[in-house]
Amino acid sequence: MNGKHLVKLGLEKKAIALAQTAAAARETAGLARDEILAELRAVQADPAAYLAGGVYADLAAELSAQQAARDALKGAELRAAPLPYPVWGQDLIEPGARSQMDVAMRLPVSRAGALMPDAHVGYGLPIGGVLATENAVIPYGVGVDIGCSMMLSVLPVAPGALHAEDGKALLLKHTRFGAGVAFDKRDRQDHEVLHEGTWQDQPLLRHLFEKAATQIGTSGSGNHFVEFGTFTLADADLGLEAGEYLAVLSHSGSRGFGAQVAGHFTTLAERRHPGLDPAAKKLAWLPLDSEDGQAYWQAMNLAGRYALANHDLIHARLARALNVQPLAQVRNSHNLAWEQEVGGQNLIVHRKGATPAEAGQLGLIPGSMADPGYVVRGLGNRDALGSASHGAGRVLGRKAAERTLAKKDVQAYLAARGVTLIGGGIDEAPQAYKRIEEVLARQGDLVDVVGRFTPQIVRMDTGSEDV
DNA sequence: ATGTCC
């Protein structure tokens, strides 16, 4: 018995050495070469049957491990070509975002997808990407800011009644911005979401509860904002008469809590798919019917409710300060996954920077710090998997915006529209975004416009270079 | 998006 015989059997690497050891033992026991080779073939055919013990146990264990590795690789193989998917506003979308969506549509778990007109490059799935998978949830298909969402409160106040200085003071007093920011102990907010039993269901959630409790009611950094503005209804809707109203619009997420949930489960998903094509590394998934998949689903949905609770508290504080009750409210999550029927199949629909837009469903699509945002009503377009854009979408990345935009041009843009800005980095300048009117024009078959919000007093986090 | 660690 020599190595050549074993290689001929198809044995590889460590298995050859283990087979040689076993074969030597069998030769000592008096077996002929052909008899030993027959035994080795039997072990190869069904290694599981030899795991329990005996001379072939170590070889059987190695062969089982090799088979498991091959299975994992096979299960993670990308399709040669992406499944076809529709694109809205192709002329507004950079090639990089298309490439990312192409990779997503090559995943073995992908079944359908769509790209919204605000699409731009992100980690894993592009921002503005909608992806339907079968029995799989992709942490980076939801994004780092799980549950990132929008909320509008229409107030029983005339738009002109709130002066810029007063509005500015209210925002400074009642909102908190920035990475790591939390409320002081005496100002700590409370909300029913903090009293859910869900926090006790996972060690990770138990661990993150304290952070979540201190940060609830705050806003983050980047493109998050809280603003006062004028809400204009051309026709009666939302239970309101046509007209102009003072309104509060906010964009906020699940803060450090959601970010850590995303990070934790992304690590687990990547670990589960070591053989995944490097191009799809950030699209590693968790089987929904696995323990990890179920844990992510639970944590993701909690982060979604937590993010909406942040909005609730922000709006409640501002309304209380103005001594009013909102007349109408609209809210929607745009970074989340949902169980949804797609072509008769129950799939997981990821929206990473995409607004749910089922028939009749209300949503909010903001423009920029100085451009209008829109209340929309979904048309339930099946090709778009019942989705629309989540905003205007970036035309300049953060660094490109800092490099190319001039502060005075941004200030002029704000001044021309009468916008008062607190904080706000140049990377969030209106010029860094696509024109919201164009983006809306590309999705006339996804949503109807209900009303228009024009920002007047805007608070954002302090950028690396403020406007 | 987040204070670079679940």
Coordinates of C-alpha atoms (C1' of nucleotides) in Angstrom, one line a residue:
Chain A
M1 CA 0.0 0.0 0.0
N2 CA 1.5 3.3 -1.0
G3 CA 0.3 6.9 -1.5
K4 CA -0.5 6.3 -5.1
H5 CA -3.2 3.8 -4.3
L6 CA -4.8 6.2 -1.9
V7 CA -4.6 9.2 -4.3
K8 CA -6.2 6.9 -6.9
L9 CA -9.1 6.3 -4.5
G10 CA -9.6 10.1 -4.5
L11 CA -8.3 10.8 -1.0
E12 CA -6.8 14.2 -0.3
K13 CA -4.5 16.0 2.1
K14 CA -4.8 14.8 5.7
A15 CA -7.0 11.9 4.7
I16 CA -4.1 10.2 2.9
A17 CA -2.0 10.1 6.1
L18 CA -4.9 8.8 8.1
A19 CA -5.7 6.2 5.5
Q20 CA -2.0 5.1 5.5
T21 CA -2.0 4.7 9.3
A22 CA -5.2 2.6 9.1
A23 CA -4.0 0.5 6.2
A24 CA -0.8 -0.3 8.0
A25 CA -2.8 -1.5 11.0
R26 CA -4.9 -3.7 8.7
E27 CA -1.8 -5.1 6.9
T28 CA -0.4 -6.0 10.4
A29 CA -3.7 -7.8 11.0
G30 CA -3.1 -9.9 7.9
L31 CA -5.3 -8.3 5.3
A32 CA -4.3 -8.2 1.6
R33 CA -4.0 -4.9 -0.3
D34 CA -7.2 -5.4 -2.2
E35 CA -9.2 -6.2 0.9
I36 CA -7.9 -3.0 2.5
L37 CA -8.7 -1.0 -0.5
A38 CA -12.2 -2.4 -0.5
E39 CA -12.6 -1.4 3.2
L40 CA -11.3 2.1 2.4
R41 CA -13.8 2.5 -0.4
A42 CA -16.5 1.5 2.1
V43 CA -15.4 4.2 4.5
Q44 CA -15.3 6.8 1.7
A45 CA -18.9 5.8 0.7
D46 CA -20.3 6.2 4.2
P47 CA -17.9 7.8 6.6
A48 CA -20.7 8.4 9.2
A49 CA -20.9 4.6 9.7
Y50 CA -17.3 4.5 10.9
L51 CA -17.2 7.5 13.2
A52 CA -18.1 5.6 16.3
G53 CA -14.8 3.7 16.7
G54 CA -12.4 1.2 15.2
V55 CA -9.3 1.6 13.1
Y56 CA -11.0 3.8 10.5
A57 CA -12.6 6.3 13.0
D58 CA -10.1 9.1 12.5
L59 CA -10.2 8.8 8.7
A60 CA -14.0 8.8 8.8
A61 CA -14.0 12.0 10.9
E62 CA -11.7 13.7 8.4
L63 CA -13.7 12.6 5.4
S64 CA -16.9 13.8 7.1
A65 CA -15.3 17.2 7.7
Q66 CA -14.1 17.4 4.1
Q67 CA -17.6 16.5 2.9
A68 CA -19.2 19.2 5.1
A69 CA -16.8 21.8 3.8
R70 CA -17.6 20.8 0.2
D71 CA -21.4 21.0 1.0
A72 CA -20.9 24.4 2.5
L73 CA -19.1 25.6 -0.5
K74 CA -21.6 24.1 -2.9
G75 CA -24.5 25.8 -0.9
A76 CA -22.7 29.1 -1.1
E77 CA -21.9 29.0 -4.8
L78 CA -23.1 32.1 -6.8
R79 CA -25.1 31.8 -9.9
A80 CA -23.1 32.3 -13.1
A81 CA -25.4 35.2 -14.0
P82 CA -27.7 37.4 -11.9
L83 CA -31.4 36.8 -12.0
P84 CA -33.0 39.6 -13.9
Y85 CA -34.5 42.5 -11.9
P86 CA -36.2 45.8 -12.8
V87 CA -34.5 49.1 -12.2
W88 CA -36.3 52.4 -11.7
G89 CA -34.4 55.5 -12.8
Q90 CA -31.6 53.7 -14.6
D91 CA -30.3 57.1 -15.8
L92 CA -29.8 58.3 -12.2
I93 CA -28.0 55.2 -10.9
E94 CA -24.2 54.8 -11.0
P95 CA -22.7 51.6 -12.3
G96 CA -21.3 50.6 -8.9
A97 CA -24.8 50.2 -7.5
R98 CA -25.9 48.1 -10.4
S99 CA -22.8 45.8 -9.9
Q100 CA -23.6 45.4 -6.3
M101 CA -27.2 44.5 -7.1
D102 CA -26.0 42.0 -9.8
V103 CA -23.9 40.2 -7.1
A104 CA -26.9 40.1 -4.8
M105 CA -29.0 38.5 -7.6
R106 CA -26.4 35.8 -8.0
L107 CA -26.8 34.5 -4.4
P108 CA -28.3 31.0 -4.4
V109 CA -30.9 32.2 -1.9
S110 CA -32.1 35.1 -4.0
R111 CA -35.4 34.8 -5.8
A112 CA -36.4 38.4 -6.9
G113 CA -35.2 42.0 -6.5
A114 CA -35.5 45.5 -7.7
L115 CA -33.5 48.7 -7.6
M116 CA -35.0 52.1 -6.7
P117 CA -34.1 55.4 -8.4
D118 CA -32.2 56.7 -5.3
A119 CA -29.8 53.7 -5.4
H120 CA -26.2 54.2 -4.6
V121 CA -23.3 52.1 -3.4
G122 CA -23.4 50.7 0.1
Y123 CA -21.9 47.8 2.0
G124 CA -23.3 44.5 0.6
L125 CA -26.7 45.3 -0.8
P126 CA -26.7 48.8 -2.4
I127 CA -28.8 51.5 -0.7
G128 CA -32.0 51.6 -2.6
G129 CA -31.9 47.8 -3.1
V130 CA -34.8 45.4 -2.6
L131 CA -34.0 41.8 -2.4
A132 CA -36.3 38.8 -1.8
T133 CA -34.7 35.6 -0.6
E134 CA -36.0 32.1 0.3
N135 CA -35.5 31.0 3.9
A136 CA -32.6 33.3 4.4
V137 CA -32.0 36.7 6.0
I138 CA -29.0 38.8 5.2
P139 CA -27.8 41.2 7.9
Y140 CA -26.2 43.5 5.4
G141 CA -29.3 43.3 3.3
V142 CA -30.9 45.3 6.1
G143 CA -27.9 47.4 6.9
V144 CA -26.1 48.6 9.9
D145 CA -28.9 51.0 11.0
I146 CA -31.6 48.4 11.5
G147 CA -35.0 50.0 11.5
C148 CA -33.9 53.3 10.2
S149 CA -37.1 55.2 9.6
M150 CA -39.0 58.4 9.0
M151 CA -41.8 60.1 10.9
L152 CA -44.0 63.1 10.3
S153 CA -46.3 64.9 12.7
V154 CA -48.7 67.4 11.3
L155 CA -49.5 70.0 14.0
P156 CA -52.5 72.3 14.5
V157 CA -50.3 75.3 14.1
A158 CA -50.0 77.8 11.2
P159 CA -46.5 77.5 9.5
G160 CA -45.7 81.1 10.1
A161 CA -46.5 81.0 13.8
L162 CA -43.2 79.4 14.8
H163 CA -40.3 81.8 14.4
A164 CA -36.9 80.5 13.4
E165 CA -35.3 81.5 16.7
D166 CA -38.0 79.7 18.8
G167 CA -37.9 76.6 16.6
K168 CA -34.2 76.5 16.9
A169 CA -34.4 76.7 20.7
L170 CA -36.9 73.9 20.8
L171 CA -34.8 71.6 18.7
L172 CA -31.7 72.4 20.8
K173 CA -33.5 71.7 24.0
H174 CA -35.5 68.6 23.0
T175 CA -33.3 66.7 20.6
R176 CA -29.9 65.0 21.1
F177 CA -27.6 64.2 18.2
G178 CA -24.3 62.4 17.6
A179 CA -22.6 59.0 17.8
G180 CA -22.6 57.7 21.4
V181 CA -25.0 60.3 22.6
A182 CA -27.5 59.5 25.3
F183 CA -29.8 61.4 27.6
D184 CA -28.5 62.4 31.1
K185 CA -30.0 60.3 33.8
R186 CA -32.5 62.9 35.0
D187 CA -33.7 63.4 31.4
R188 CA -33.9 59.7 30.5
Q189 CA -36.9 58.9 28.3
D190 CA -39.2 55.9 28.8
H191 CA -41.2 54.0 26.2
E192 CA -43.2 50.8 26.2
V193 CA -40.7 49.2 23.9
L194 CA -38.2 49.1 26.8
H195 CA -40.7 47.1 28.9
E196 CA -40.9 44.2 26.4
G197 CA -40.0 40.8 27.5
T198 CA -38.0 40.4 24.3
W199 CA -34.9 42.0 25.9
Q200 CA -34.6 38.9 28.2
D201 CA -34.8 36.4 25.3
Q202 CA -31.1 36.6 24.2
P203 CA -27.8 37.3 26.0
L204 CA -27.0 39.9 23.3
L205 CA -30.3 41.8 23.9
R206 CA -29.9 41.6 27.7
H207 CA -26.4 43.1 27.2
L208 CA -27.6 45.9 24.9
F209 CA -30.6 46.8 27.0
E210 CA -28.8 49.4 29.1
K211 CA -27.4 51.2 26.1
A212 CA -30.8 51.2 24.4
A213 CA -32.4 52.6 27.5
T214 CA -30.0 55.5 27.8
Q215 CA -30.1 56.3 24.1
I216 CA -33.9 56.1 23.5
G217 CA -35.4 59.3 22.1
T218 CA -32.1 60.5 20.6
S219 CA -30.9 60.9 17.0
G220 CA -27.7 59.7 15.5
S221 CA -25.3 61.2 13.1
G222 CA -24.8 61.3 9.3
N223 CA -28.1 61.9 7.5
H224 CA -30.3 61.8 10.5
F225 CA -32.3 64.9 11.2
V226 CA -35.2 66.5 13.1
E227 CA -36.8 69.5 11.5
F228 CA -39.7 71.9 11.5
G229 CA -41.3 72.8 8.2
T230 CA -44.4 73.5 6.3
F231 CA -46.6 70.6 5.3
T232 CA -48.7 71.4 2.2
L233 CA -51.8 69.4 1.3
A234 CA -53.2 70.4 -2.2
D235 CA -56.2 68.2 -1.5
A236 CA -57.9 67.0 1.6
D237 CA -56.3 63.8 2.8
L238 CA -54.9 62.0 5.9
G239 CA -58.1 63.2 7.6
L240 CA -57.0 66.8 7.1
E241 CA -58.4 69.7 5.1
A242 CA -56.3 71.0 2.2
G243 CA -54.0 73.7 3.4
E244 CA -50.6 74.5 5.1
Y245 CA -49.6 73.2 8.5
L246 CA -46.6 73.4 10.7
A247 CA -45.1 69.9 10.9
V248 CA -42.2 67.9 12.4
L249 CA -40.2 65.5 10.2
S250 CA -37.6 63.2 11.6
H251 CA -35.1 60.6 10.2
S252 CA -33.7 58.3 12.9
G253 CA -32.6 54.8 13.5
S254 CA -31.8 52.2 16.2
R255 CA -28.6 53.9 17.4
G256 CA -25.9 51.9 19.0
F257 CA -28.2 49.1 19.9
G258 CA -29.1 48.3 16.3
A259 CA -25.5 48.8 15.1
Q260 CA -24.3 46.2 17.5
V261 CA -27.0 43.8 16.6
A262 CA -26.1 44.2 13.0
G263 CA -22.4 43.7 13.7
H264 CA -22.9 40.6 15.8
F265 CA -25.1 38.8 13.3
T266 CA -23.0 39.9 10.3
T267 CA -20.0 38.1 12.0
L268 CA -22.1 35.0 12.5
A269 CA -23.4 35.0 8.9
E270 CA -19.9 35.4 7.5
R271 CA -18.5 32.6 9.7
R272 CA -21.3 30.4 8.4
H273 CA -20.2 30.9 4.8
P274 CA -16.4 30.7 4.7
G275 CA -16.6 29.5 1.1
L276 CA -18.7 32.4 -0.2
D277 CA -17.3 34.2 -3.2
P278 CA -15.3 37.3 -1.9
A279 CA -17.5 39.5 -4.0
A280 CA -20.5 38.5 -1.9
K281 CA -18.8 38.4 1.5
K282 CA -20.9 41.2 2.9
L283 CA -24.1 39.4 1.7
A284 CA -23.6 36.4 3.9
W285 CA -26.9 35.1 5.1
L286 CA -28.4 33.2 8.0
P287 CA -31.0 30.5 7.3
L288 CA -34.2 31.8 8.7
D289 CA -35.0 28.3 10.2
S290 CA -31.6 28.2 12.0
E291 CA -31.2 29.3 15.6
D292 CA -29.0 32.2 14.5
G293 CA -31.5 33.2 11.9
Q294 CA -34.4 33.2 14.3
A295 CA -32.3 35.2 16.8
Y296 CA -31.5 37.8 14.2
W297 CA -35.1 38.0 13.1
Q298 CA -36.2 38.7 16.7
A299 CA -33.4 41.2 17.4
M300 CA -34.0 43.0 14.0
N301 CA -37.7 43.4 14.7
L302 CA -37.0 44.7 18.2
A303 CA -34.5 47.2 16.7
G304 CA -37.2 48.2 14.2
R305 CA -39.7 48.9 17.0
Y306 CA -37.0 50.7 19.0
A307 CA -36.2 53.0 16.1
L308 CA -39.9 54.0 15.8
A309 CA -40.0 54.5 19.5
N310 CA -37.1 57.1 19.1
H311 CA -39.3 59.0 16.7
D312 CA -42.3 58.7 19.0
L313 CA -40.4 60.3 21.9
I314 CA -38.8 63.1 19.7
H315 CA -42.2 64.0 18.4
A316 CA -44.0 63.8 21.7
R317 CA -41.4 66.1 23.4
L318 CA -41.7 68.7 20.6
A319 CA -45.5 68.6 20.6
R320 CA -45.6 68.9 24.4
A321 CA -43.3 71.9 24.3
L322 CA -45.6 73.6 21.8
N323 CA -48.6 72.5 23.9
V324 CA -50.3 70.8 21.0
Q325 CA -51.5 67.4 19.9
P326 CA -50.6 66.2 16.4
L327 CA -53.5 66.2 13.9
A328 CA -52.0 63.3 11.8
Q329 CA -48.9 61.2 11.8
V330 CA -47.1 59.1 9.1
R331 CA -44.2 56.8 9.7
N332 CA -42.3 54.1 7.9
S333 CA -39.2 51.9 8.3
H334 CA -36.8 51.8 5.3
N335 CA -34.0 49.5 6.5
L336 CA -35.7 46.2 7.4
A337 CA -36.7 42.8 6.2
W338 CA -40.3 41.5 6.0
E339 CA -41.9 38.2 5.3
Q340 CA -43.9 38.8 2.2
E341 CA -45.6 36.8 -0.5
V342 CA -43.8 37.1 -3.8
G343 CA -45.3 35.3 -6.8
G344 CA -47.1 32.9 -4.6
Q345 CA -44.1 32.1 -2.5
N346 CA -43.4 33.2 1.1
L347 CA -40.1 35.1 0.9
I348 CA -38.0 37.4 3.0
V349 CA -38.0 40.9 1.4
H350 CA -35.0 43.0 2.4
R351 CA -35.4 46.8 1.9
K352 CA -32.1 48.6 2.5
G353 CA -33.0 52.2 1.9
A354 CA -36.3 51.5 0.3
T355 CA -39.8 52.5 1.4
P356 CA -42.6 49.9 1.7
A357 CA -45.2 51.0 -0.8
E358 CA -48.0 48.4 -0.9
A359 CA -51.3 49.6 -2.3
G360 CA -52.6 52.4 -0.1
Q361 CA -49.6 52.3 2.3
L362 CA -48.4 55.7 3.4
G363 CA -44.7 56.5 3.4
L364 CA -42.2 59.4 3.6
I365 CA -39.5 60.3 1.1
P366 CA -37.2 63.1 2.2
G367 CA -35.2 65.2 -0.3
S368 CA -32.3 66.8 1.6
M369 CA -31.7 69.3 4.5
A370 CA -33.0 72.1 2.2
D371 CA -35.2 70.2 -0.3
P372 CA -38.8 69.1 0.1
G373 CA -39.8 65.7 1.4
Y374 CA -43.0 64.0 0.3
V375 CA -45.7 62.0 1.9
V376 CA -46.6 59.3 -0.6
R377 CA -49.1 56.6 -1.0
G378 CA -48.0 53.2 -2.4
L379 CA -49.4 51.7 -5.5
G380 CA -48.4 48.1 -4.7
N381 CA -46.3 47.6 -7.8
R382 CA -45.5 43.9 -7.8
D383 CA -42.3 44.2 -9.9
A384 CA -40.9 46.6 -7.3
L385 CA -42.0 44.0 -4.6
G386 CA -44.2 46.8 -3.2
S387 CA -41.4 49.3 -2.7
A388 CA -40.3 52.9 -3.6
S389 CA -37.2 55.0 -3.0
H390 CA -36.3 56.1 0.6
G391 CA -35.1 59.5 -0.4
A392 CA -33.2 61.3 -3.1
G393 CA -30.1 59.2 -2.8
R394 CA -26.5 60.4 -2.9
V395 CA -24.9 61.6 -6.0
L396 CA -21.6 62.4 -4.1
G397 CA -20.1 60.1 -1.5
R398 CA -19.2 61.7 1.9
K399 CA -15.6 62.2 1.0
A400 CA -16.3 63.5 -2.5
A401 CA -18.8 66.0 -1.0
E402 CA -16.2 67.3 1.5
R403 CA -13.6 67.5 -1.3
T404 CA -15.6 69.2 -4.0
L405 CA -18.4 71.3 -2.3
A406 CA -17.8 74.9 -1.2
K407 CA -19.3 76.0 2.1
K408 CA -20.5 79.3 0.6
D409 CA -22.5 77.5 -2.1
V410 CA -24.2 75.4 0.5
Q411 CA -25.0 78.4 2.6
A412 CA -26.4 80.2 -0.5
Y413 CA -28.6 77.2 -1.2
L414 CA -30.0 77.2 2.3
A415 CA -30.4 81.0 2.3
A416 CA -32.3 80.9 -1.0
R417 CA -34.8 78.6 0.6
G418 CA -35.0 80.3 4.0
V419 CA -33.6 77.2 5.8
T420 CA -32.1 77.6 9.3
L421 CA -29.6 74.9 10.0
I422 CA -28.2 73.6 13.3
G423 CA -25.2 71.4 12.8
G424 CA -25.1 69.6 9.5
G425 CA -21.9 68.6 7.8
I426 CA -20.9 69.6 4.3
D427 CA -21.2 65.9 3.4
E428 CA -24.9 66.3 3.9
A429 CA -25.2 69.3 1.6
P430 CA -28.2 69.3 -0.8
Q431 CA -25.7 69.3 -3.6
A432 CA -24.5 65.9 -2.5
Y433 CA -27.9 64.4 -3.3
K434 CA -29.9 63.7 -6.4
R435 CA -32.7 66.1 -7.2
I436 CA -35.7 64.7 -5.3
E437 CA -38.1 65.9 -8.1
E438 CA -36.2 63.8 -10.6
V439 CA -36.2 60.7 -8.3
L440 CA -39.9 61.1 -7.7
A441 CA -40.5 61.4 -11.5
R442 CA -38.9 58.0 -12.1
Q443 CA -41.3 56.2 -9.7
G444 CA -44.7 57.4 -10.8
D445 CA -45.8 53.8 -11.0
L446 CA -44.7 53.0 -7.5
V447 CA -46.2 55.9 -5.4
D448 CA -48.7 58.8 -5.6
V449 CA -47.7 62.0 -3.9
V450 CA -50.1 63.0 -1.1
G451 CA -48.4 66.1 0.3
R452 CA -45.2 68.0 0.4
F453 CA -43.0 69.0 3.4
T454 CA -40.7 72.0 3.0
P455 CA -38.0 72.2 5.7
Q456 CA -37.5 75.5 7.6
I457 CA -35.5 74.7 10.8
V458 CA -33.3 71.7 10.6
R459 CA -31.1 70.0 13.2
M460 CA -28.5 67.4 12.3
D461 CA -25.3 66.2 14.0
T462 CA -22.2 68.3 13.8
G463 CA -20.3 67.1 10.7
S464 CA -16.5 66.9 10.3
E465 CA -16.9 70.3 8.6
D466 CA -20.1 72.1 9.4
V467 CA -21.9 74.2 6.7
Chain B
dA1 C1' -24.6 54.2 10.8
dT2 C1' -21.8 53.4 15.0
dG3 C1' -17.9 55.8 19.8
dT4 C1' -14.0 51.2 16.4
dC5 C1' -16.0 44.9 21.2
dC6 C1' -20.5 40.7 21.7

